[in-house]
Amino acid sequence: MNPLAFSPVTGVLLIPASAAVLLALLPSYRMSARLNVFASLLTFITALLLLVTERPQPGRYLLVDDLNIVFIVLNTFVGFTTSVFSASYIGHELETGRLTPANLRFYHAMYQIMMFGMNLAFVSNNIGLMWVAVELATLTTVLMVGIYRTHEALEAAWKYFILGSVGIAFALFGTILVYMAAQPVVGEGYDAMAWTLLIQHAVAFDPALLNVAFVFLLLGYGTKVGLAPLHAWLPDAHAEGPTPISAVLSGLLLNVALYAVLRFKILIAASPEAIAPGPLMVTMGLTSLIFAAFMLYRRRDIKRMFAYSSIEHMGIIVFAFGMGGPLANFAGLLHMVMHSLTKSAIFYAVGHIAQIKGTQRLSSIRGLTESHPGLGWGLVIGVIAIAGLPPLGIFMSEFLVVSSTFARQPLLAILLVLGLLIAFGALLLRLTGVAFGQPRGSTAPVEASYLPMYSHLALVFGGGVYLPPPLVAWFQHIAQLLG
Amino acid sequence: MNGLTFDIAHLLAGGLVLVSFMMLYQDRLYSLLNMFALHSLVLTLSVAWQAYVQQAPHLYVTATIALVFKAIIIPVALHRMIRRLGIHREIETVVGIGPTMFAGMALVALSMVVMLRVTQAADPLAREDLAFALSVVLLGLLVMVTRRNAVSQIVGFMSLENGLVLAATGAKGMPLVVEISVAFSILIAFIVIGVFLFRIRERFDTVDVRALDDFKGKRRR
């Protein structure tokens, strides 16, 4: 097969890459905001084509299988809606003078490079290439977090950079160890880094080496997932960067790191004598959940609060995948999709709210449903969804996680439910203040684009009420693969 | 394997750990940078030796990158930056030198115990290399956490990357992809950090990270 021939796989990589070049050259910000939306839409459509076209054979570098298609489609969809939100958000930032046109040019180019990095991480069939891609995506977000150049933004970007690079260093070390384990069995060179070959031969790998490798990989990529106690960068990065970046950080970048952890989990699980990866993941997930749930109570900044909520939900997802088994894996996947959609929708609302009010302080935001019904009710639905109330999608996935845990480890399930309830209380407590009561602060009308937010919420609602059978069958199949 | 080739590889990798230790107790920025240049030089020799032993010519490229970029360009550039910013004073450390050295020893012992135990089946050269590499990585981390100053954190980070390069070259036949990426990531890292430094300077006239920490929790927007 000619590797240069156009296929959806190369499409999801080439479109963002060439868009980034174009955006770096275009001076006009209106044009580039539109081009950004257009390129993201094109990438999303190409990703959808992956579902229908015949899949290429796994090559030396690229791979498409059932697992990563889900991630790619989700990634490009949220990437597209965020670019729509970003177009309306960024115009306001320009008016208030927080960003200059030069900043914006940089911002849009970085946005597409980040999309490129994330897509590359998903489709790579090479553990080294995946590492490079994750690192690329991280570095671009570091730059975007620091884009406002305020004290806080710089501090956040610096912290993110330092912790992120420590994480990435550990991940590389783990990657090297996996290669060392594979090299005597698979042979030298590229073969010993290809997922497809690694999985086939994992049985014969040296288990001791794999154990150490997994610890490094879990710590390394776990830093990016935002697992406690390695989460310190996450709230700052979410709170200080532009809100579209908070949305993609929570909705997408955390998933990229999670995907890496999952891939390696499959690999370790394929080796019968290596440690079971499950308990490690369960512990880290549960710690993150309970820790973040308590931290939610003391937040004064609205973006920071939802950042902690992301830590909480990543904890639940990692917990579910750590439990393993068809049901828990299914629940974990569903929860990941629902969380990405809900959390980015919330950030779309929060972005506009913070712009109107000119502040992110929770105490200065009151009575949104009265002053801005469109945004206020969107936020209410989003928070209800994220808190796990029926009939929205997250209720369903959390219910599945809890019930599958109760069947196997009742004690863990109690801790899990405890964490969920604590977080639930904190979120509703804050929501009543923000959404209801006497409006406070500016009540200026808003030029918001409601479409991205409400389309996400509609999907989350749809997911809670009715899941199409083909999707269920697909997720069940992946859940089997995840073991 | 020939005893001598093994000994030389061992010597060079061990030398890298030693230089990492020397970085731990430097209390001036200039001397820290000199130590980092030495660190990269030892890394260059070590990688070149691996290239010779493994008969892997592509590793010479990695060695050259380490020599030109990390042993010469970066230290010189940072030297100039420090002079221009006028911060060539003492580095404030969070922990005293004594406890830091003890912590360093404990980390090296830890990495020896862990790596030597789990890699019994592996090729002895790669095995020792990996143990040393992990020590260098952990010592680099220690440099990063015990310093307040942004430049010395950067140096700590780069010495950590040196450890990773050592590990990558020790793994026999590891594809070039990774070495290039490691070098490339250092490049990017440096650009990023450079950008940070200038922005930080723009705002604070200092590169002491504590100046950043002071703003923690005081949000005014």
XYZ file of C-alpha atoms in Angstrom:
704
model
C 0.000 0.000 0.000
C 1.232 3.426 -0.834
C 1.568 5.218 2.512
C 1.158 8.633 0.947
C -2.240 7.890 -0.557
C -4.995 9.868 1.081
C -6.835 7.945 3.713
C -8.794 9.154 6.725
C -5.879 8.175 8.935
C -3.445 10.499 7.247
C -6.296 13.002 6.924
C -6.755 13.468 10.654
C -3.043 14.234 10.846
C -2.478 16.258 7.709
C -5.467 18.591 8.008
C -4.502 20.015 11.419
C -0.829 20.150 10.451
C -1.420 22.124 7.260
C -4.048 24.295 8.960
C -1.465 25.184 11.602
C 0.924 26.404 8.921
C -1.794 28.454 7.246
C -2.953 29.946 10.529
C 0.559 30.950 11.430
C 0.749 32.892 8.172
C -2.700 34.525 8.183
C -2.680 37.973 9.780
C -6.425 38.584 10.071
C -7.912 37.158 13.236
C -11.469 36.917 11.862
C -10.253 34.853 8.958
C -8.130 32.656 11.154
C -10.927 32.049 13.653
C -13.095 30.889 10.739
C -10.333 28.827 9.240
C -9.776 27.235 12.639
C -13.433 26.204 12.778
C -13.367 24.988 9.202
C -10.217 22.905 9.674
C -11.592 21.385 12.850
C -14.841 20.513 11.097
C -12.940 18.937 8.242
C -10.886 16.881 10.681
C -14.055 15.741 12.408
C -15.635 14.653 9.132
C -12.469 12.804 8.198
C -12.537 11.094 11.563
C -16.121 10.009 10.896
C -14.938 8.522 7.617
C -12.723 6.242 9.686
C -15.891 4.556 10.880
C -17.106 3.658 7.423
C -14.024 3.137 5.301
C -12.008 -0.011 5.328
C -9.231 0.151 7.871
C -5.670 0.092 6.633
C -3.345 -2.647 7.786
C -1.410 -1.568 10.887
C 1.820 -0.127 9.603
C 5.105 0.628 11.249
C 3.883 3.948 12.591
C 0.120 4.152 12.296
C -2.647 1.947 13.528
C -6.423 2.095 13.528
C -8.398 -0.267 15.687
C -11.690 -0.321 17.545
C -10.236 1.307 20.632
C -8.645 4.370 19.149
C -11.458 5.203 16.710
C -13.676 6.068 19.668
C -11.022 8.368 21.040
C -10.348 10.009 17.684
C -13.991 10.688 16.897
C -14.583 12.109 20.361
C -11.396 14.142 20.158
C -12.149 15.697 16.795
C -15.783 16.363 17.702
C -14.956 18.238 20.884
C -12.087 19.903 19.037
C -14.584 21.170 16.472
C -17.195 22.453 18.932
C -14.482 24.100 21.005
C -13.225 25.913 17.937
C -16.752 27.275 17.395
C -16.879 28.408 21.007
C -13.377 29.789 20.770
C -14.331 31.938 17.765
C -16.957 33.796 19.801
C -14.869 33.824 22.971
C -11.695 35.130 21.461
C -13.322 38.132 19.781
C -14.297 39.397 23.214
C -10.781 38.916 24.559
C -9.497 41.029 21.714
C -11.989 43.802 22.471
C -11.079 43.939 26.124
C -7.426 44.001 25.145
C -6.394 40.903 27.050
C -4.992 39.462 23.842
C -3.374 41.133 20.874
C -3.857 40.052 17.226
C -0.324 38.623 17.283
C -1.260 36.545 20.315
C -4.266 35.241 18.452
C -2.294 34.179 15.445
C -0.074 32.205 17.739
C -3.074 30.864 19.611
C -4.832 29.524 16.510
C -1.713 27.928 15.093
C -1.044 26.292 18.463
C -4.613 25.050 18.619
C -4.185 23.083 15.410
C -0.747 21.793 16.397
C -2.299 20.537 19.590
C -5.040 18.765 17.623
C -2.337 17.251 15.439
C -0.411 16.053 18.485
C -3.452 14.485 20.080
C -4.577 12.723 16.907
C -1.062 11.465 16.342
C -0.962 10.056 19.854
C -4.149 8.134 19.140
C -3.219 6.659 15.784
C 0.424 5.877 16.475
C 1.374 2.235 16.429
C 4.710 2.969 18.025
C 5.250 3.594 21.721
C 8.055 6.059 20.966
C 5.976 8.012 18.483
C 3.095 8.124 20.914
C 5.358 9.570 23.556
C 6.528 12.280 21.165
C 2.938 13.111 20.238
C 1.762 13.371 23.839
C 4.683 15.603 24.613
C 3.929 17.817 21.606
C 0.319 18.228 22.663
C 1.420 19.062 26.193
C 3.953 21.668 25.176
C 1.450 23.488 22.998
C -1.010 23.660 25.874
C 1.731 24.948 28.190
C 2.282 27.816 25.783
C -1.413 28.539 25.552
C -1.927 28.474 29.311
C 0.689 31.187 29.649
C -0.731 33.315 26.854
C -2.226 36.050 29.063
C 1.186 36.732 30.583
C -0.248 37.718 33.925
C 1.536 36.665 37.100
C -0.961 33.931 37.691
C -0.875 32.665 34.134
C 2.906 32.491 34.193
C 2.939 30.710 37.492
C 0.371 28.229 36.231
C 2.255 27.606 32.994
C 5.536 27.187 34.818
C 4.084 24.719 37.284
C 2.397 22.830 34.458
C 5.606 22.773 32.505
C 7.784 21.521 35.351
C 5.363 18.855 36.564
C 4.472 17.899 33.012
C 8.089 17.393 32.051
C 8.782 15.294 35.110
C 5.804 13.189 34.095
C 6.959 12.961 30.526
C 10.452 11.976 31.686
C 9.031 9.103 33.709
C 6.884 8.060 30.783
C 9.904 7.967 28.486
C 11.850 5.921 30.984
C 8.955 3.496 31.168
C 8.810 3.382 27.369
C 12.500 2.515 27.218
C 11.958 -0.256 29.747
C 9.132 -1.694 27.661
C 11.428 -1.671 24.666
C 14.105 -3.461 26.691
C 11.587 -6.083 27.700
C 10.427 -6.541 24.117
C 13.769 -6.449 22.358
C 14.976 -10.000 23.183
C 11.639 -11.448 22.073
C 10.524 -9.342 19.122
C 13.943 -8.347 17.849
C 15.760 -5.055 17.576
C 14.481 -1.916 15.947
C 11.049 -0.644 15.125
C 9.318 -3.960 15.625
C 9.962 -3.890 19.350
C 8.046 -0.636 19.658
C 4.952 -1.460 17.619
C 1.780 -2.004 19.628
C 0.480 -4.739 17.390
C 3.646 -6.817 17.730
C 4.100 -6.028 21.419
C 0.640 -7.333 22.226
C 1.205 -10.523 20.268
C 4.412 -11.366 22.079
C 3.681 -9.914 25.513
C 3.442 -13.384 27.050
C 7.158 -13.964 26.581
C 8.336 -10.607 27.973
C 10.359 -10.417 31.135
C 7.668 -9.768 33.777
C 9.958 -8.024 36.272
C 10.953 -5.452 33.701
C 7.349 -4.902 32.687
C 6.361 -4.324 36.308
C 8.851 -1.529 36.789
C 7.968 -0.123 33.378
C 4.300 0.057 34.262
C 4.973 1.882 37.505
C 6.926 4.502 35.594
C 4.323 4.746 32.858
C 1.464 5.048 35.307
C 3.250 7.787 37.233
C 4.356 9.512 34.045
C 1.177 9.505 32.041
C -0.816 9.615 35.290
C 0.608 13.069 35.929
C -1.077 14.167 32.722
C -4.305 12.402 33.577
C -4.279 14.533 36.707
C -4.296 11.713 39.229
C -3.659 12.698 42.840
C -1.016 13.259 44.162
C 0.397 14.367 40.801
C -2.446 16.709 39.961
C -0.992 19.999 41.261
C -0.642 21.532 37.794
C -4.200 20.903 36.726
C -6.305 23.448 38.663
C -3.877 26.275 37.965
C -3.614 25.483 34.273
C -7.380 25.341 33.953
C -7.995 28.528 35.861
C -5.396 30.783 34.249
C -5.476 29.862 30.581
C -8.101 30.948 28.055
C -11.351 29.063 28.650
C -11.331 27.188 25.307
C -8.043 25.719 26.466
C -9.577 24.734 29.798
C -12.262 22.946 27.796
C -9.825 21.003 25.647
C -7.554 20.278 28.598
C -10.373 18.697 30.553
C -12.245 17.221 27.646
C -9.389 15.982 25.511
C -5.838 16.152 26.772
C -6.629 14.171 29.898
C -8.132 11.513 27.631
C -4.963 11.336 25.561
C -2.928 10.496 28.635
C -5.619 8.076 29.756
C -5.458 6.358 26.390
C -1.717 5.852 26.836
C -2.264 4.342 30.280
C -4.938 2.025 28.872
C -2.717 0.810 26.039
C 0.025 -0.071 28.460
C -2.477 -1.658 30.790
C -3.548 -4.025 28.012
C 0.092 -4.839 27.392
C 0.882 -5.588 31.020
C -2.313 -7.583 31.440
C -1.296 -9.749 28.474
C 1.730 -10.942 30.393
C 0.494 -13.529 32.893
C 3.365 -13.245 35.364
C 3.537 -9.469 35.581
C 1.751 -7.604 38.356
C -1.926 -6.969 37.885
C -2.203 -3.329 36.820
C -5.733 -3.085 38.216
C -5.097 -2.518 41.947
C -2.596 0.271 41.259
C -5.086 2.068 39.064
C -7.944 1.493 41.491
C -5.919 3.004 44.322
C -4.870 6.060 42.359
C -8.343 6.553 40.969
C -10.044 6.302 44.333
C -7.512 8.625 45.973
C -8.082 11.223 43.266
C -11.838 10.941 43.558
C -12.029 11.374 47.309
C -9.331 14.012 47.458
C -10.894 16.108 44.701
C -14.358 15.712 46.209
C -13.202 17.299 49.451
C -11.279 19.997 47.642
C -14.421 21.055 45.775
C -15.847 22.628 48.937
C -13.117 25.162 49.410
C -12.981 26.614 45.905
C -13.589 30.289 45.306
C -12.773 30.365 41.619
C -15.332 28.917 39.242
C -12.849 27.487 36.719
C -10.702 26.068 39.478
C -13.746 24.329 40.905
C -14.537 22.590 37.646
C -10.876 21.667 37.300
C -11.133 19.783 40.569
C -14.268 18.184 39.271
C -12.203 16.938 36.308
C -9.722 15.342 38.699
C -12.646 13.691 40.435
C -14.037 12.268 37.203
C -10.692 11.115 35.875
C -10.374 9.332 39.207
C -13.683 7.552 38.598
C -12.665 6.581 35.067
C -9.267 5.246 36.097
C -10.971 3.415 38.956
C -13.412 1.783 36.544
C -10.685 0.680 34.143
C -8.645 -0.523 37.107
C -11.528 -2.734 38.250
C -11.587 -4.230 34.770
C -14.030 -6.770 33.464
C -16.537 -6.162 30.681
C -19.038 -4.159 32.726
C -16.611 -1.851 34.521
C -14.658 -1.209 31.326
C -17.864 -0.427 29.505
C -18.828 1.982 32.268
C -15.384 3.566 32.196
C -15.549 4.182 28.459
C -19.038 5.593 28.647
C -18.061 7.794 31.552
C -15.064 9.089 29.670
C -17.179 10.086 26.671
C -19.892 11.649 28.823
C -17.409 13.502 30.983
C -15.619 14.973 27.949
C -18.880 16.224 26.494
C -20.297 17.562 29.759
C -17.151 19.179 31.066
C -16.419 20.999 27.836
C -20.042 22.211 27.711
C -19.665 23.549 31.242
C -16.498 25.358 30.310
C -18.217 26.926 27.307
C -20.815 28.360 29.668
C -18.241 29.359 32.261
C -16.119 31.097 29.630
C -18.906 33.434 28.608
C -19.984 33.964 32.202
C -16.494 34.966 33.277
C -16.321 37.361 30.340
C -19.598 39.091 31.207
C -18.896 39.344 34.898
C -15.249 40.180 34.414
C -14.338 37.814 37.222
C -14.020 34.147 38.007
C -14.823 34.522 41.702
C -17.754 32.371 42.695
C -18.964 34.908 45.240
C -19.327 37.625 42.586
C -21.469 35.477 40.315
C -25.112 35.257 41.324
C -28.505 34.688 39.793
C -27.410 33.708 36.337
C -30.673 32.047 35.373
C -32.355 35.431 35.746
C -29.818 37.713 34.137
C -28.643 35.333 31.396
C -31.139 32.502 31.026
C -29.388 30.892 28.074
C -26.068 30.559 29.854
C -27.510 30.088 33.316
C -29.739 27.154 32.435
C -26.995 25.640 30.312
C -24.731 25.731 33.333
C -27.459 24.289 35.548
C -27.987 21.355 33.198
C -24.246 20.866 32.877
C -23.667 20.824 36.625
C -26.626 18.528 37.185
C -25.115 16.207 34.615
C -21.629 16.358 36.080
C -22.946 15.794 39.603
C -24.441 12.542 38.328
C -28.173 13.115 38.512
C -30.556 11.187 36.295
C -31.594 11.212 33.503
C -28.317 12.477 32.083
C -25.517 10.311 30.736
C -23.120 10.546 33.658
C -25.724 9.129 36.010
C -25.876 6.046 33.866
C -22.126 5.515 33.673
C -21.616 6.219 37.376
C -24.431 3.843 38.192
C -22.729 1.141 36.133
C -19.382 1.756 37.830
C -20.935 1.599 41.280
C -23.084 -1.457 40.632
C -20.286 -3.438 39.009
C -18.045 -2.583 41.952
C -20.686 -3.579 44.485
C -20.921 -7.000 42.882
C -17.203 -7.616 43.294
C -15.700 -5.400 45.991
C -18.423 -3.979 48.242
C -15.906 -2.215 50.449
C -14.424 -0.270 47.570
C -17.892 0.544 46.336
C -18.716 2.184 49.663
C -15.673 4.437 49.357
C -16.611 5.199 45.781
C -20.159 6.162 46.663
C -18.876 8.256 49.533
C -16.615 10.198 47.203
C -19.426 10.679 44.694
C -21.811 11.970 47.343
C -19.304 14.403 48.778
C -18.625 15.835 45.327
C -22.326 15.919 44.586
C -22.989 18.043 47.659
C -20.247 20.505 46.848
C -21.368 20.986 43.255
C -25.027 21.550 44.092
C -24.126 23.896 46.928
C -22.145 26.087 44.565
C -24.662 25.781 41.774
C -27.538 27.220 43.807
C -25.464 30.270 44.601
C -24.280 30.849 41.090
C -27.456 30.117 39.204
C -30.258 31.392 41.419
C -31.014 34.353 43.644
C -30.543 38.040 43.065
C -28.305 38.735 40.051
C -25.008 40.311 40.974
C -22.385 41.945 38.811
C -22.743 42.980 35.212
C -25.959 41.966 33.495
C -24.869 43.073 30.044
C -26.325 41.007 27.215
C -24.014 38.391 25.826
C -22.998 37.466 22.325
C -22.557 33.825 23.063
C -22.722 30.898 20.722
C -25.056 28.510 22.436
C -24.812 25.833 19.813
C -21.652 24.039 21.046
C -22.862 23.951 24.626
C -26.400 22.783 23.942
C -25.351 20.232 21.345
C -23.064 18.643 23.931
C -25.778 18.715 26.556
C -28.245 17.178 24.115
C -25.813 14.362 23.437
C -25.294 13.804 27.154
C -29.042 13.746 27.664
C -29.443 11.372 24.740
C -26.754 9.133 26.175
C -28.594 8.991 29.481
C -31.953 8.138 27.962
C -31.165 5.926 25.047
C -27.923 4.436 23.818
C -28.135 3.152 20.240
C -27.508 -0.611 20.086
C -24.611 -0.375 17.591
C -22.802 1.950 19.997
C -23.448 -0.391 22.897
C -22.171 -3.329 20.876
C -19.096 -1.351 19.912
C -18.303 -0.345 23.482
C -18.896 -3.887 24.689
C -16.434 -5.131 22.142
C -13.807 -2.636 23.337
C -14.550 -3.526 26.930
C -13.697 -7.122 26.039
C -10.437 -6.006 24.465
C -9.487 -4.031 27.543
C -9.724 -7.185 29.622
C 31.907 -9.191 25.783
C 35.374 -7.795 26.079
C 36.155 -6.795 29.661
C 37.673 -3.472 28.719
C 34.756 -2.222 26.642
C 32.465 -3.060 29.491
C 34.649 -1.272 32.010
C 34.859 1.874 29.943
C 31.088 2.007 29.464
C 30.716 1.468 33.172
C 33.218 4.181 33.977
C 31.526 6.745 31.774
C 28.021 6.010 33.014
C 29.277 6.056 36.589
C 31.017 9.342 35.841
C 27.686 10.795 34.822
C 26.189 9.880 38.195
C 29.200 11.443 39.900
C 28.778 14.711 37.996
C 25.090 14.669 38.925
C 26.185 14.541 42.540
C 28.529 17.435 41.983
C 25.609 19.444 40.643
C 23.786 18.921 43.909
C 26.134 21.034 45.983
C 26.872 23.919 43.618
C 25.798 27.160 45.206
C 26.527 29.520 42.329
C 24.748 29.668 39.027
C 27.911 29.868 36.944
C 29.454 26.838 38.570
C 26.180 24.964 38.199
C 26.246 25.703 34.484
C 29.855 24.558 34.224
C 28.870 21.344 35.928
C 26.054 20.895 33.456
C 28.470 21.375 30.555
C 30.697 18.718 32.100
C 27.645 16.493 32.556
C 26.812 16.770 28.878
C 30.426 16.152 27.927
C 30.506 12.919 29.906
C 27.206 11.973 28.300
C 28.706 12.614 24.866
C 31.631 10.314 25.606
C 29.331 7.678 26.989
C 27.008 7.761 23.984
C 29.947 7.724 21.582
C 31.343 4.709 23.361
C 28.001 2.951 23.110
C 27.918 3.777 19.412
C 31.332 2.180 19.025
C 30.502 -0.883 21.106
C 27.126 -1.519 19.532
C 28.410 -0.594 16.076
C 25.438 1.696 15.708
C 26.560 4.697 13.673
C 23.341 6.612 14.275
C 24.298 6.948 17.922
C 27.201 9.156 16.873
C 24.568 11.652 15.772
C 23.086 11.613 19.243
C 26.551 12.084 20.692
C 27.196 15.041 18.419
C 23.907 16.639 19.378
C 24.763 16.205 23.041
C 28.185 17.738 22.519
C 27.273 20.700 20.371
C 23.911 21.541 21.747
C 24.045 20.621 25.388
C 27.711 20.913 26.263
C 28.371 24.134 24.345
C 25.412 26.127 23.066
C 23.052 25.917 26.028
C 25.616 26.612 28.762
C 26.995 29.563 26.792
C 23.525 30.935 26.138
C 22.497 30.567 29.759
C 25.761 32.186 30.851
C 24.949 35.213 28.754
C 21.409 35.312 29.995
C 22.541 35.226 33.595
C 24.992 38.013 33.005
C 22.395 40.135 31.279
C 19.881 39.580 34.032
C 22.511 40.188 36.669
C 21.599 37.229 38.824
C 24.977 35.536 39.186
C 24.635 35.486 42.923
C 24.246 32.543 45.219
C 21.460 30.103 44.592
C 19.016 29.774 47.387
C 18.380 26.171 48.183
C 15.293 24.868 49.883
C 17.142 22.149 51.761
C 20.705 22.259 53.096
C 23.525 20.581 51.207
C 24.027 17.804 53.760
C 20.465 16.442 53.663
C 20.418 16.876 49.879
C 23.509 14.720 49.512
C 22.025 12.059 51.745
C 18.819 12.114 49.768
C 20.885 11.772 46.599
C 22.671 8.734 47.955
C 19.394 7.180 48.970
C 17.992 7.738 45.465
C 21.028 6.140 43.838
C 20.790 3.175 46.178
C 17.103 2.880 45.364
C 17.642 2.886 41.637
C 20.433 0.307 41.910
C 18.290 -1.990 43.995
C 15.283 -1.662 41.738
C 16.944 -1.817 38.346
C 19.567 -4.460 39.038
C 16.985 -6.742 40.528
C 14.479 -6.556 37.721
C 16.877 -6.676 34.807
C 18.649 -9.911 35.655
C 17.806 -11.417 32.301
C 18.936 -8.408 30.301
C 22.278 -7.840 28.653
C 24.740 -6.834 31.449
C 25.890 -3.680 29.697
C 22.362 -2.388 29.188
C 21.500 -3.429 32.694
C 24.132 -1.359 34.463
C 23.500 1.487 32.085
C 19.862 1.533 32.992
C 20.595 1.576 36.702
C 22.950 4.504 36.258
C 20.477 6.257 34.004
C 17.724 6.009 36.580
C 20.102 7.446 39.194
C 20.842 10.402 36.936
C 17.130 10.950 36.306
C 16.329 10.905 40.007
C 19.257 13.159 40.872
C 18.078 15.605 38.214
C 14.688 15.615 39.888
C 16.374 16.271 43.214
C 18.188 19.270 41.746
C 14.865 20.562 40.503
C 13.053 20.273 43.794
C 15.831 21.628 45.996
C 16.355 24.856 44.060
C 14.194 27.928 44.080
C 15.817 29.617 41.145
C 14.274 29.094 37.720
C 17.595 28.734 35.881
C 18.794 26.013 38.201
C 15.494 24.199 37.801
C 16.070 24.260 34.063
C 19.556 22.874 34.527
C 18.137 20.148 36.738
C 15.624 19.301 34.080
C 18.269 19.096 31.379
C 20.456 16.819 33.480
C 17.387 14.648 33.894
C 17.042 14.511 30.113
C 20.690 13.496 29.912
C 19.820 10.521 32.058
C 17.058 9.611 29.644
C 19.432 9.776 26.689
C 21.790 7.479 28.552
C 18.959 4.999 29.081
C 17.834 5.218 25.458
C 21.305 4.590 24.081
C 21.873 1.741 26.498
C 18.852 -0.112 25.120
C 20.382 -1.961 22.213
C 19.039 -1.135 18.771
C 16.408 1.294 19.952
C 15.222 3.075 16.818
C 16.544 6.481 15.891
C 13.070 7.911 16.225
C 13.475 8.109 19.926
C 16.909 9.660 19.999
C 15.905 12.374 17.609
C 12.800 12.982 19.603
C 14.755 13.253 22.797
C 17.111 15.775 21.259
C 14.193 17.539 19.691
C 12.264 17.701 22.906
C 15.223 19.275 24.605
C 15.290 21.844 21.881
C 11.619 22.586 22.310
C 12.003 22.565 26.040
C 14.713 25.126 25.751
C 12.670 27.373 23.520
C 9.730 27.112 25.836
C 11.861 27.847 28.818
C 13.530 30.699 27.024
C 10.164 32.199 26.285
C 9.233 31.760 29.889
C 12.365 33.367 31.114
C 11.876 36.436 29.002
C 8.290 36.733 29.993
C 9.149 36.275 33.593
C 11.814 38.903 33.281
C 9.377 41.235 31.609
C 7.162 41.057 34.628
C 9.345 40.571 37.636
C 12.926 41.495 36.795
C 13.910 38.291 38.464
C 13.977 34.631 37.711
C 13.505 33.502 41.260
C 10.544 31.158 41.252
C 9.623 32.345 44.707
C 8.563 35.588 43.114
C 6.017 33.540 41.242
C 4.875 31.694 44.317
C 4.119 34.955 46.085
C 1.142 35.502 43.866
C -0.384 32.211 44.726
C -3.855 32.497 46.098
C -4.082 36.251 45.725
C -6.387 36.568 42.804
C -7.569 40.013 42.061
C -9.332 39.727 38.771
